Amino acid sequence: MSGVTDQLSPANLAQAQELGLSESEWGVILDRLGRPPNQAELGIFSVMWSEHCSYKSSRRHLRKLPTTGDCVICGPGENAGVIDIGDGQACIFKMESHNHPSFIEPYQGAATGVGGIMRDVFTMGARPVALLNALRFGAPEHAKTRALVSGVVAGIGGYGNCVGVPTVGGETNFHSGYNGNILVNAMCVGIADQDSIFYSAAKGAGNPVLYVGAKTGRDGIHGATMASAEFDDETEAKRPTVQVGDPFTEKRLIEACLELMQTGCIIAIQDMGAAGLTSSSVEMADKGGVGIALNLDRVPQRETGMMPVEMMLSESQERMLIVLRQGQEAIAREIFERWELDVALIGRTTDTGHMVLTHKGEVVCDIPIGPLADDAPNYDRPWREAPLRSVFSSKDLPPCNPANALQILMQSPDMASKRWIWEQYDRHVMADTIRASGGAADAAIVRVHGTDKALAISSDCTPRYVAADAFEGGKQAVAESWRNISACGATPLAITDCLNFGNPERPEIMAQLVRAIDGMAEACAVLGFPVVSGNVSLYNETAGTAIPPTPAIGGVGLLADASKAMGFGGAQDGDALILLGKTKGWLGSSLYLREMENREEGAPPPVDLAMERCAGDFVRSVVLAGELSAVHDLSDGGLACAAAEMALASKIGLHLRGGDRLSDAAWFFGEDQGRYLLAVKPSQVEGVLSAAKMAGIEVEQIGSVGGDKIVLNGAPLALDALRDGHEGWLPNLMENE
């Protein structure tokens, strides 16, 4: 009994600080309990009040985000967001980070990130139908980059492919700012019937609490705490805090849970994610206004001698907690045993409002639920915005050879083809993927099974803009998601987000978070693009060096007729090229400036949200009217890079004239926002030009499709040469791994 006795010994301030709690937080715990917590109780407080679980630095700012709308069924606060996609169906989706684990143990960190985000979706009753990932790695030449890329990509592919859910899209960037902390953000999208959505509120006392899935081990203990602190020289020693996943168990768990959901037995269901059994039980009890009593002797364990705090904080994967209607235990047991999963009745809901844990006949924890959830710290951290960069003037730039610059940009780390990555993913399993990564579209397109509808899904962020001006960068991330979905002909419905920043205790980092949220909130409001779910990942820094601020946006839109989905790979010989939107030649914070001049300076391009909405609405109208052969939004690398991607995907050359008042660098590579490149059928040119002008959108015909070269203001570049460089960069990098 010595182990239990140790768990019952009173904790002290020094022990609390070792677990990441501050002196003031320790004082609140003493006040709420009226006594010092024991060791097990302290461990539970430490994870529930960690940044990762409590959002104590961001909660007050996240409230600024619009979270309601005509399509919203359930906004933030549940495992994932839920939106109406018509015909009694719902789309359930979320994006979440697994950054710290993926840096320490790239394969398992990325794999369990995929598994965890799928559980967030299917725990609400949805069958997962699509996965995306937003990856940021360090400089290509950094000693760890190639091994991290290899491990992360293998982990994503290995888990998703085995479960049988297609990985259909995402983005991959390289920058030295991520040398010490890579970002692995995973997104999952699922489909459910609106009358079969499940929530996590464990209402009613006396109901059985069922543990299902895999056994509990010691992997992932204090994972939430680890994700709430910056890295240091001891990073490698944190490897035991990384979870280990089993995709085949996850697949069985999905099928068993979805089967149980058809029986009417479930009151509430929650996956065991960050902080494992602790967060799942506390959140379910808190939302249902009940207490919960658990007998830890009944928890299925794969290791011997596990202490209560280890069982409560373990983040072992593929586990769920379910509150059943009374008397339904046998039905649930039969289903999970048939799927060869562990199933155990480990407790009941109560009317006490407390979490009570017993182990080996002793009460090892008795904590009121309220302080664990409602009294979690909610800080108004000081923030100090850095001086904004001045507008960059291109007057002093050397002359630009646009064909040469295009060749260099298209084989730069951010613009080069990511085929080496997405070929490791099964993109078409389930047979509903219409367009995926490399599929020549600005968003992935996935058919809603058995219908004519399709979802358009995109992941977007431009960290260099956010670093230059967090407010404009936050706006732009939302606007680019809107553009990518609109370019496919889909109506943008809602977003999820994953806000990746450094240490919020530093005022300049907190300012990045606050202002990015402000920009996102404004964009969401103007575009009618609400936030329905998300994740905040802070302390992404090593030895005081933070990552570039990276508020990743995952957008979802709806196509009523999947056959009308548009991409940028359908340009035809003789099509006219039309540029939609205003071009000023904005080179501040541009890819051209960084890659060609080795300069990261200047204010980012401003975002006119009213014009974004107008242009997006117009593009959708001409797509659905069948007037275009191809359409591509303009983002990284501006007009020339968008045209090059269209030419490569369409396997045909094109000609673009120069700008009348701008240098070649500004005209071809400026990154003005709110613009689209349209390949228009010859018979439709006048109609498209006239309609755009009538809508108040700047528009001009700037070239044509044809030949086997890209010709920029008379400067030719052979399509084959462009493709060789574009496709070859990443394989050449990775063959040295």
XYZ file of C-alpha atoms in Angstrom:
737
model
C 0.000 0.000 0.000
C 3.049 2.324 0.085
C 2.330 3.555 -3.444
C -1.191 4.575 -2.480
C 0.126 6.196 0.710
C 2.592 8.237 -1.339
C -0.235 9.434 -3.566
C -2.170 10.586 -0.490
C 0.666 12.647 1.002
C 0.024 16.437 0.895
C 1.655 18.333 -1.962
C 3.538 21.596 -1.602
C 4.281 24.710 -3.651
C 7.599 23.431 -4.967
C 5.949 20.298 -6.320
C 3.202 22.395 -7.920
C 5.774 24.590 -9.642
C 7.569 21.528 -10.983
C 4.288 20.634 -12.713
C 3.938 24.074 -14.291
C 1.611 25.719 -11.772
C 2.388 29.235 -10.556
C 2.427 30.400 -6.949
C -0.843 32.277 -7.457
C -2.472 29.212 -9.024
C -1.314 27.141 -6.062
C -3.000 29.685 -3.801
C -6.296 29.328 -5.668
C -6.148 25.533 -5.298
C -5.608 25.846 -1.535
C -8.517 28.277 -1.300
C -10.934 26.126 -3.300
C -10.071 22.868 -1.520
C -9.552 24.334 1.944
C -6.478 22.108 2.243
C -3.369 21.125 0.284
C -4.111 18.644 -2.501
C -2.531 15.229 -2.320
C -0.104 14.086 -5.006
C -2.790 12.579 -7.233
C -5.019 15.644 -6.926
C -2.112 17.958 -7.707
C -1.368 16.034 -10.895
C -4.993 16.397 -11.962
C -5.010 20.149 -11.296
C -1.719 20.568 -13.157
C -3.051 19.139 -16.410
C -6.529 20.669 -16.224
C -5.000 24.097 -15.583
C -2.254 23.693 -18.169
C -2.238 26.046 -21.137
C -2.993 23.132 -23.432
C -6.217 22.195 -21.622
C -7.442 25.455 -20.071
C -6.498 28.040 -22.759
C -5.733 30.363 -19.868
C -3.889 32.873 -22.060
C -6.291 32.893 -24.997
C -9.852 32.277 -23.718
C -10.812 35.915 -23.326
C -9.568 36.735 -26.822
C -11.124 33.734 -28.540
C -14.520 35.119 -27.524
C -14.072 37.809 -30.187
C -14.417 35.261 -32.984
C -17.831 34.957 -34.672
C -19.134 31.467 -33.918
C -22.730 31.536 -35.114
C -24.397 31.590 -38.505
C -27.200 30.131 -40.549
C -25.302 26.896 -41.117
C -23.903 26.439 -37.581
C -25.412 23.609 -35.547
C -22.692 23.490 -32.868
C -19.855 25.943 -32.429
C -16.773 25.835 -30.176
C -17.018 24.004 -26.867
C -17.573 20.460 -28.067
C -15.109 17.964 -29.509
C -15.597 19.426 -33.009
C -17.748 21.947 -34.860
C -20.973 20.969 -36.615
C -22.526 22.655 -39.661
C -25.638 22.028 -41.722
C -24.956 20.799 -45.267
C -28.609 20.209 -46.179
C -30.764 17.124 -46.650
C -30.666 16.368 -42.926
C -26.892 15.915 -43.014
C -24.129 17.614 -41.046
C -20.427 18.134 -41.549
C -18.337 17.777 -38.375
C -14.742 19.003 -38.435
C -11.803 20.284 -36.432
C -8.094 21.081 -36.688
C -5.645 20.449 -33.854
C -1.918 20.608 -33.180
C 0.547 17.876 -32.312
C 3.643 20.034 -32.536
C 5.710 19.212 -29.471
C 5.310 15.414 -29.738
C 6.138 15.475 -33.455
C 9.399 17.317 -32.878
C 10.484 14.857 -30.195
C 9.276 11.658 -31.904
C 8.174 12.555 -35.463
C 6.558 9.282 -36.533
C 4.458 8.663 -33.424
C 3.847 12.353 -32.804
C 2.339 12.844 -36.249
C 0.537 9.489 -36.280
C -1.182 10.088 -32.948
C -2.087 13.586 -34.066
C -4.043 12.005 -36.907
C -5.632 9.462 -34.571
C -6.593 12.095 -32.032
C -8.256 14.423 -34.494
C -10.281 11.547 -35.948
C -11.549 10.673 -32.462
C -12.685 14.274 -31.976
C -14.867 13.859 -35.054
C -16.281 10.355 -34.709
C -17.023 10.835 -31.007
C -19.777 13.193 -32.208
C -21.333 10.544 -34.421
C -19.628 11.347 -37.723
C -17.837 8.948 -40.010
C -14.474 10.516 -40.895
C -14.256 11.087 -44.666
C -11.199 13.303 -45.136
C -7.920 14.247 -43.468
C -5.698 17.276 -44.097
C -2.457 18.420 -42.546
C -0.610 21.735 -42.295
C 3.108 21.135 -41.815
C 5.892 23.613 -41.097
C 9.504 22.480 -41.012
C 12.822 24.222 -40.467
C 15.251 25.318 -43.137
C 15.975 22.560 -45.676
C 19.670 22.677 -44.821
C 19.090 22.339 -41.063
C 20.539 19.142 -39.601
C 17.184 17.814 -38.348
C 14.863 18.860 -41.165
C 15.102 15.859 -43.475
C 14.665 13.328 -40.672
C 11.692 15.260 -39.295
C 10.043 15.481 -42.719
C 10.566 11.765 -43.284
C 9.205 10.750 -39.886
C 6.202 13.086 -39.870
C 5.089 12.190 -43.384
C 5.487 8.480 -42.669
C 3.474 8.846 -39.461
C 0.628 10.690 -41.165
C 0.523 8.241 -44.045
C 0.957 5.166 -41.884
C -1.920 6.029 -39.553
C -4.397 7.467 -42.054
C -3.763 4.800 -44.678
C -4.260 1.972 -42.182
C -7.487 3.422 -40.784
C -8.768 3.876 -44.314
C -9.523 7.610 -44.360
C -8.113 9.595 -47.307
C -5.579 12.363 -46.729
C -6.783 14.825 -49.338
C -4.961 18.100 -48.799
C -2.881 20.440 -46.704
C 0.208 22.592 -47.018
C 3.927 22.254 -46.325
C 6.352 25.134 -45.670
C 10.026 25.377 -44.787
C 11.594 28.242 -42.843
C 14.471 28.599 -40.413
C 12.008 29.959 -37.850
C 10.787 26.390 -37.338
C 14.251 24.880 -36.812
C 13.621 24.410 -33.091
C 9.871 23.712 -33.209
C 8.116 22.187 -36.186
C 4.355 22.440 -36.567
C 2.125 19.455 -37.285
C -1.527 20.512 -37.496
C -4.042 17.790 -38.361
C -7.592 18.320 -39.614
C -10.408 15.803 -39.942
C -13.779 16.163 -41.643
C -16.690 13.786 -41.086
C -20.310 13.359 -42.145
C -23.255 12.584 -39.846
C -27.035 12.701 -39.848
C -28.310 15.740 -38.001
C -30.571 13.613 -35.818
C -27.627 11.414 -34.741
C -25.125 13.898 -33.314
C -23.613 13.059 -29.930
C -22.391 15.438 -27.261
C -20.260 15.171 -24.143
C -22.555 16.404 -21.337
C -22.984 13.549 -18.835
C -26.444 14.480 -17.575
C -28.133 12.559 -14.770
C -26.817 10.854 -11.640
C -26.383 7.104 -11.271
C -25.521 6.408 -14.901
C -22.778 3.900 -15.739
C -19.408 5.215 -16.964
C -17.791 2.901 -19.508
C -14.141 2.823 -20.538
C -13.631 1.397 -24.050
C -10.786 0.949 -26.521
C -7.164 0.151 -25.799
C -5.524 -0.495 -22.445
C -3.903 2.300 -20.430
C -0.116 2.504 -20.279
C 2.424 5.030 -19.136
C 2.887 6.676 -22.544
C 1.906 10.306 -22.815
C 1.860 11.034 -19.073
C 2.086 14.816 -18.643
C 1.835 15.250 -22.418
C -0.516 18.215 -21.913
C 1.930 19.786 -19.475
C 4.820 19.232 -21.896
C 2.794 20.925 -24.647
C 2.334 23.935 -22.342
C 6.015 24.771 -21.972
C 8.786 25.807 -24.300
C 11.619 23.475 -25.223
C 15.127 23.625 -23.797
C 18.303 21.551 -23.847
C 16.421 18.663 -22.197
C 13.938 18.254 -25.049
C 15.078 14.754 -26.009
C 14.458 13.576 -22.445
C 10.751 14.287 -22.970
C 10.393 11.393 -25.406
C 8.400 9.279 -22.863
C 5.656 11.957 -22.887
C 4.864 11.100 -26.526
C 1.970 8.722 -27.117
C 2.139 5.564 -29.226
C -0.678 4.885 -31.668
C -2.269 1.805 -33.232
C -4.364 2.629 -36.321
C -5.913 -0.834 -36.500
C -7.308 -0.413 -32.985
C -8.583 3.021 -34.012
C -10.419 1.522 -36.982
C -12.158 -1.011 -34.715
C -12.957 1.741 -32.241
C -14.586 3.868 -34.954
C -16.802 1.013 -36.095
C -17.744 -0.069 -32.563
C -18.628 3.472 -31.467
C -20.689 4.157 -34.575
C -22.504 0.843 -34.028
C -23.245 1.642 -30.384
C -24.529 5.057 -31.426
C -27.298 3.356 -33.369
C -28.675 1.652 -30.251
C -29.825 4.706 -28.298
C -27.747 3.655 -25.273
C -25.455 6.676 -25.111
C -26.030 9.748 -22.933
C -22.578 11.263 -23.501
C -19.322 10.293 -25.154
C -15.843 11.807 -25.104
C -12.469 10.737 -26.426
C -9.511 10.556 -24.066
C -7.235 13.132 -25.663
C -4.932 15.549 -23.864
C -4.808 14.655 -20.149
C -6.551 11.369 -20.925
C -9.028 10.047 -18.389
C -8.781 13.257 -16.353
C -9.951 15.718 -18.998
C -12.592 13.409 -20.446
C -14.240 12.681 -17.096
C -14.002 16.251 -15.784
C -15.349 17.818 -18.980
C -18.252 15.365 -19.210
C -19.208 15.891 -15.575
C -18.841 19.667 -15.762
C -20.974 20.025 -18.896
C -23.637 17.746 -17.432
C -23.663 19.422 -14.028
C -22.936 16.173 -12.188
C -20.204 14.493 -10.186
C -18.317 11.379 -11.152
C -16.958 8.464 -9.144
C -14.359 6.146 -10.686
C -12.810 2.925 -9.387
C -9.324 2.944 -10.887
C -8.816 -0.748 -10.134
C -11.188 -1.418 -13.029
C -9.256 0.614 -15.610
C -7.784 -1.782 -18.206
C -3.999 -1.518 -17.822
C -1.192 -2.849 -19.952
C 1.511 -2.158 -17.365
C 1.817 -3.337 -13.771
C 1.923 -1.217 -10.666
C 0.352 1.880 -12.196
C -0.413 4.608 -9.681
C -3.678 6.606 -9.736
C -2.037 9.738 -11.127
C -0.465 7.677 -13.926
C -3.805 6.191 -14.917
C -5.521 9.581 -14.789
C -2.879 11.464 -16.785
C -1.880 8.791 -19.284
C -2.503 9.803 -22.882
C -2.474 6.272 -24.247
C -4.271 6.311 -27.561
C -7.492 4.836 -28.990
C -9.581 5.192 -25.813
C -13.054 6.614 -25.199
C -15.218 7.337 -22.168
C -18.964 6.766 -22.488
C -21.846 7.511 -20.137
C -24.660 5.029 -20.794
C -28.305 4.931 -19.941
C -28.833 2.752 -16.888
C -29.207 -0.948 -17.628
C -27.606 -0.781 -21.082
C -24.164 -2.080 -20.096
C -24.644 -5.527 -21.638
C -25.465 -4.083 -25.058
C -22.326 -1.980 -25.063
C -20.167 -4.803 -23.734
C -21.298 -7.165 -26.487
C -20.456 -4.647 -29.221
C -16.976 -3.752 -27.960
C -16.012 -7.322 -27.150
C -17.102 -8.374 -30.645
C -14.764 -5.704 -32.051
C -12.012 -7.112 -29.787
C -11.679 -3.955 -27.730
C -11.302 -3.547 -23.984
C -14.505 -2.544 -22.233
C -14.922 -1.912 -18.500
C -17.512 -0.371 -16.199
C -15.243 1.938 -14.182
C -17.716 4.181 -12.386
C -20.956 6.141 -12.266
C -22.151 9.697 -12.424
C -23.210 11.161 -9.070
C -25.103 14.115 -7.631
C -22.168 15.247 -5.473
C -20.518 17.619 -7.942
C -17.179 16.019 -7.047
C -14.654 13.811 -8.784
C -14.017 10.912 -6.435
C -11.384 8.319 -7.305
C -10.750 5.091 -5.416
C -7.770 2.767 -5.744
C -7.070 -0.400 -3.761
C -9.912 0.393 -1.392
C -8.778 3.952 -0.622
C -10.170 7.295 -1.744
C -7.192 8.859 -3.527
C -8.922 11.934 -4.917
C -11.929 14.001 -3.866
C -12.091 17.292 -5.762
C -15.082 19.488 -6.588
C -15.562 19.575 -10.361
C -16.132 23.331 -10.431
C -12.593 24.456 -9.571
C -11.104 22.015 -12.071
C -13.149 23.451 -14.929
C -14.702 26.817 -14.101
C -11.911 28.182 -11.910
C -9.117 27.452 -14.369
C -6.975 30.588 -14.709
C -8.128 33.135 -17.290
C -5.314 35.600 -17.755
C -5.366 39.018 -19.355
C -1.714 38.845 -20.225
C 0.028 42.100 -21.108
C 0.810 42.569 -24.763
C 2.917 45.029 -26.684
C 2.652 45.191 -30.445
C 5.925 45.616 -32.303
C 6.237 48.629 -34.609
C 4.604 47.836 -37.935
C 6.824 47.600 -40.960
C 6.766 50.396 -43.491
C 5.428 49.828 -46.988
C 8.159 48.350 -49.160
C 9.249 50.316 -52.199
C 10.398 48.295 -55.170
C 12.135 51.252 -56.842
C 15.607 50.155 -55.760
C 15.244 46.502 -56.764
C 17.523 45.325 -59.579
C 15.934 44.574 -62.960
C 13.967 41.337 -63.064
C 14.184 38.623 -65.693
C 10.700 37.213 -65.091
C 11.346 33.820 -66.694
C 14.493 33.291 -64.625
C 12.761 34.465 -61.448
C 9.832 32.158 -62.099
C 12.136 29.159 -62.510
C 13.818 29.952 -59.181
C 10.571 30.571 -57.305
C 8.834 27.456 -58.584
C 11.636 25.267 -57.246
C 11.949 27.139 -53.947
C 11.029 25.210 -50.769
C 7.528 26.672 -50.382
C 6.516 26.590 -54.063
C 8.126 23.314 -55.139
C 5.876 20.316 -55.745
C 5.084 18.267 -52.645
C 4.426 15.130 -54.681
C 7.064 13.244 -52.653
C 4.833 13.834 -49.614
C 1.344 13.217 -50.928
C 2.284 10.124 -52.874
C 2.784 8.472 -49.477
C -0.855 9.144 -48.581
C -3.834 7.142 -49.754
C -5.866 9.996 -51.201
C -8.686 8.026 -52.791
C -9.678 5.321 -50.295
C -13.469 5.408 -49.696
C -13.838 6.316 -53.412
C -15.360 9.765 -52.819
C -12.295 11.939 -53.419
C -12.853 14.070 -56.519
C -9.737 16.242 -56.203
C -6.896 15.924 -53.697
C -3.358 17.197 -53.144
C -1.740 17.532 -56.530
C -5.185 17.379 -58.078
C -4.953 20.844 -59.654
C -7.521 22.573 -57.461
C -7.255 25.256 -54.782
C -9.220 23.095 -52.333
C -9.702 19.360 -51.955
C -13.097 18.173 -53.197
C -14.766 15.210 -51.492
C -18.178 13.904 -52.509
C -20.791 13.484 -49.790
C -21.282 9.750 -50.186
C -24.391 8.716 -52.057
C -25.313 12.264 -53.088
C -24.504 14.802 -55.803
C -23.041 17.183 -53.182
C -19.373 17.712 -52.382
C -17.347 19.403 -49.686
C -14.501 21.770 -50.580
C -11.799 21.734 -47.897
C -8.731 23.939 -47.604
C -5.886 24.656 -45.170
C -4.250 28.099 -45.290
C -1.874 30.485 -43.556
C 0.951 32.800 -44.650
C 3.171 33.110 -41.559
C 5.449 35.754 -43.086
C 2.442 38.086 -43.336
C 1.477 37.451 -39.701
C 5.047 38.108 -38.577
C 5.000 41.441 -40.413
C 1.532 42.517 -39.239
C -0.459 40.040 -37.167
C -3.780 41.822 -37.751
C -3.497 41.844 -41.553
C -1.972 38.356 -41.490
C -4.909 37.007 -39.501
C -7.332 38.595 -41.949
C -5.409 37.185 -44.908
C -5.380 33.612 -43.601
C -9.188 33.604 -43.404
C -9.536 35.409 -46.743
C -7.260 32.947 -48.531
C -9.334 30.036 -47.271
C -12.428 31.860 -48.573
C -10.722 32.337 -51.970
C -9.556 28.753 -52.289
C -13.035 27.401 -51.613
C -14.696 29.971 -53.859
C -12.280 29.190 -56.715
C -13.645 25.646 -56.767
C -17.203 26.910 -57.132
C -18.154 26.038 -53.550
C -19.909 28.261 -51.030
C -17.651 28.837 -47.994
C -19.526 27.807 -44.839
C -17.276 27.805 -41.772
C -13.732 27.415 -40.490
C -11.720 25.681 -37.829
C -8.386 27.084 -36.682
C -5.115 26.057 -35.102
C -3.356 29.038 -33.528
C 0.372 28.298 -33.227
C 2.444 30.879 -31.353
C 5.370 31.175 -28.967
C 5.442 31.963 -25.242
C 2.397 34.108 -24.313
C 4.184 35.362 -21.204
C 6.292 37.513 -23.524
C 4.290 40.674 -24.388
C 5.461 40.753 -27.999
C 4.291 37.156 -28.547
C 0.990 37.788 -26.795
C 0.504 40.760 -29.119
C 0.859 38.486 -32.135
C -1.850 36.190 -30.773
C -4.233 39.012 -29.852
C -3.894 40.904 -33.121
C -4.103 37.774 -35.279
C -7.367 36.858 -33.540
C -8.611 40.425 -34.089
C -7.861 40.143 -37.806
C -9.457 36.726 -38.061
C -12.562 37.983 -36.254
C -12.999 40.871 -38.667
C -12.530 38.644 -41.706
C -14.945 36.000 -40.417
C -17.575 38.640 -39.712
C -17.359 40.367 -43.096
C -17.151 37.142 -45.085
C -19.859 35.343 -43.095
C -17.369 32.576 -42.369
C -17.767 31.623 -38.668
C -15.328 29.677 -36.504
C -16.924 26.462 -35.211
C -13.965 24.662 -33.638
C -10.238 24.968 -33.141
C -7.140 24.649 -31.040
C -4.528 26.946 -29.514
C -0.915 25.786 -29.356
C 1.405 28.081 -27.419
C 4.962 27.860 -26.109
C 6.239 26.823 -29.535
C 9.749 28.059 -28.940
C 13.159 26.849 -27.918
C 15.602 28.718 -25.699
C 13.636 31.937 -26.106
C 13.303 31.781 -29.905
C 9.690 31.555 -31.017
C 8.285 30.151 -34.225
C 6.851 32.546 -36.813
C 3.260 33.232 -35.711
C 1.117 30.684 -37.571
C -2.688 30.864 -37.230
C -3.631 28.012 -39.574
C -7.151 28.094 -40.986
C -9.102 25.036 -42.116
C -12.075 26.007 -44.250
C -15.077 23.986 -45.408
C -17.463 24.847 -48.224
C -20.320 23.137 -50.036
C -20.950 22.381 -53.704
C -24.562 21.482 -54.396
C -23.496 19.791 -57.647
C -20.127 18.049 -57.459
C -19.928 17.840 -61.260
C -19.429 21.621 -61.394
C -16.282 21.587 -59.233
C -13.582 23.721 -60.839
C -9.802 23.414 -60.658
C -6.825 25.141 -62.225
C -5.817 22.215 -64.420
C -8.342 22.527 -67.230
C -7.018 25.428 -69.313
C -7.457 24.812 -73.050
C -5.606 25.997 -76.128
C -7.095 29.336 -77.181
C -8.533 30.267 -73.785
C -8.177 33.889 -72.772
C -6.433 34.630 -69.471
C -8.273 37.186 -67.378
C -6.957 38.751 -64.181
C -9.691 39.525 -61.674
C -8.951 41.994 -58.868
C -6.788 45.051 -58.373
C -3.012 44.834 -58.943
C -0.726 47.380 -57.297
C 2.394 45.214 -57.418
C 2.715 44.644 -53.640
C 6.129 43.137 -52.904
C 6.352 43.707 -49.142
C 6.756 40.405 -47.247
C 6.547 38.598 -50.590
C 8.049 35.308 -51.636
C 9.869 37.098 -54.465
C 11.588 39.427 -52.047
C 12.628 36.555 -49.782
C 13.809 34.103 -52.431
C 15.287 36.482 -55.015
C 16.681 39.234 -52.787
C 17.092 37.415 -49.457
C 15.062 40.146 -47.780
C 12.200 39.574 -45.337
C 10.883 43.078 -44.952
C 8.013 45.391 -45.726
C 4.380 45.478 -44.685
C 2.257 42.593 -45.987
C -0.423 43.220 -48.614
C -3.592 44.707 -47.124
C -6.820 42.756 -47.352
C -9.961 44.541 -48.589
C -12.600 42.224 -47.159
C -15.523 43.812 -48.965
C -13.785 43.259 -52.301
C -12.793 39.728 -51.235
C -16.445 38.918 -50.747
C -17.468 40.568 -53.990
C -14.771 38.795 -56.015
C -15.457 35.423 -54.407
C -19.173 35.684 -55.075
C -18.460 36.616 -58.699
C -16.015 33.750 -59.261
C -18.493 31.216 -57.907
C -21.171 32.545 -60.229
C -19.068 32.187 -63.387
C -17.782 28.766 -62.301
C -21.291 27.455 -61.769
C -22.424 29.026 -65.058
C -19.819 26.939 -66.904
C -18.023 29.952 -68.404
C -14.480 28.996 -67.340
C -12.013 26.267 -68.231
C -9.876 26.855 -65.132
C -9.489 29.259 -62.218
C -6.715 29.778 -59.681
C -6.464 32.166 -56.761
C -3.346 34.345 -56.581
C -1.287 33.951 -53.424
C 2.391 33.030 -52.918
C 4.455 34.243 -55.854
C 1.653 36.318 -57.355
C 0.447 36.212 -60.949
C 3.394 34.404 -62.520
C 3.440 31.534 -60.022
C -0.332 31.054 -60.259
C -0.030 31.013 -64.063
C 2.836 28.516 -63.869
C 0.807 26.182 -61.662
C -2.100 26.452 -64.082
C 0.165 25.697 -67.053
C 1.821 22.705 -65.353
C -1.506 21.253 -64.237
C -3.096 21.845 -67.657
C 0.000 20.578 -69.515
C -0.036 23.515 -71.900
C 1.869 26.783 -72.201
C 0.589 30.317 -71.898
C 1.506 33.911 -72.666
C 1.204 36.831 -70.234
C 1.828 40.458 -71.142
C 3.687 42.838 -68.866
C 2.140 45.440 -66.602
C 1.500 48.872 -68.042
C 2.708 50.900 -65.050
C 4.633 48.369 -62.986
C 8.043 46.735 -63.128
C 8.161 43.085 -64.136
C 8.932 42.125 -60.528
C 5.907 43.985 -59.185
C 3.515 42.939 -61.961
C 4.371 39.274 -62.152
C 5.316 38.540 -58.519
C 3.458 41.097 -56.404
C 1.099 39.467 -53.910
C -1.897 41.802 -53.923
C -4.848 40.058 -52.308
C -8.339 39.275 -53.557
C -7.250 38.230 -57.062
C -7.982 35.269 -59.341
C -6.585 34.110 -62.677
C -9.348 32.884 -64.995
C -8.936 30.755 -68.110
C -12.045 31.765 -70.057
C -13.541 30.027 -73.055
C -13.225 32.312 -76.121
C -16.975 32.610 -76.542
C -17.394 33.788 -72.959
C -14.674 36.436 -72.740
C -16.771 39.523 -73.387
C -19.519 38.326 -71.083
C -17.117 37.649 -68.197
C -15.350 41.004 -68.615
C -18.637 42.875 -68.767
C -20.141 41.054 -65.775
C -17.052 41.691 -63.620
C -17.113 45.391 -64.425
C -20.821 45.517 -63.636
C -20.022 43.950 -60.246
C -17.494 46.710 -59.568
C -14.438 44.414 -59.818
C -11.281 45.443 -61.638
C -10.688 43.047 -64.514
C -8.445 42.850 -67.563
C -7.474 40.389 -70.247
C -3.758 39.761 -69.834
C -2.859 36.789 -72.035
C -3.798 33.533 -73.661
C -3.302 29.784 -73.369
C -1.268 27.811 -75.899
C 2.144 26.452 -76.899
C 4.697 24.592 -74.820
C 6.284 27.539 -73.022
C 5.391 30.099 -70.419
C 6.115 33.492 -71.940
C 6.236 36.434 -69.525
C 6.389 39.807 -71.252
C 8.287 38.169 -74.105
C 10.654 36.141 -71.866
C 10.142 32.393 -72.549
C 10.517 29.451 -70.181
C 10.083 25.905 -71.455
C 7.351 24.046 -69.615
C 9.475 20.888 -69.370
C 12.338 22.789 -67.736
C 9.945 24.408 -65.295
C 8.408 21.034 -64.411
C 11.805 19.383 -63.855
C 12.829 22.008 -61.311
C 9.419 22.179 -59.676
C 9.052 18.416 -59.279
C 12.684 17.685 -58.489
C 13.426 19.885 -55.499
C 11.864 17.804 -52.704
C 12.998 14.354 -53.970
C 16.520 15.745 -54.306
C 16.362 17.013 -50.735
C 15.006 13.782 -49.304
C 17.296 11.369 -51.116
C 20.047 12.683 -48.854
C 18.072 11.821 -45.711
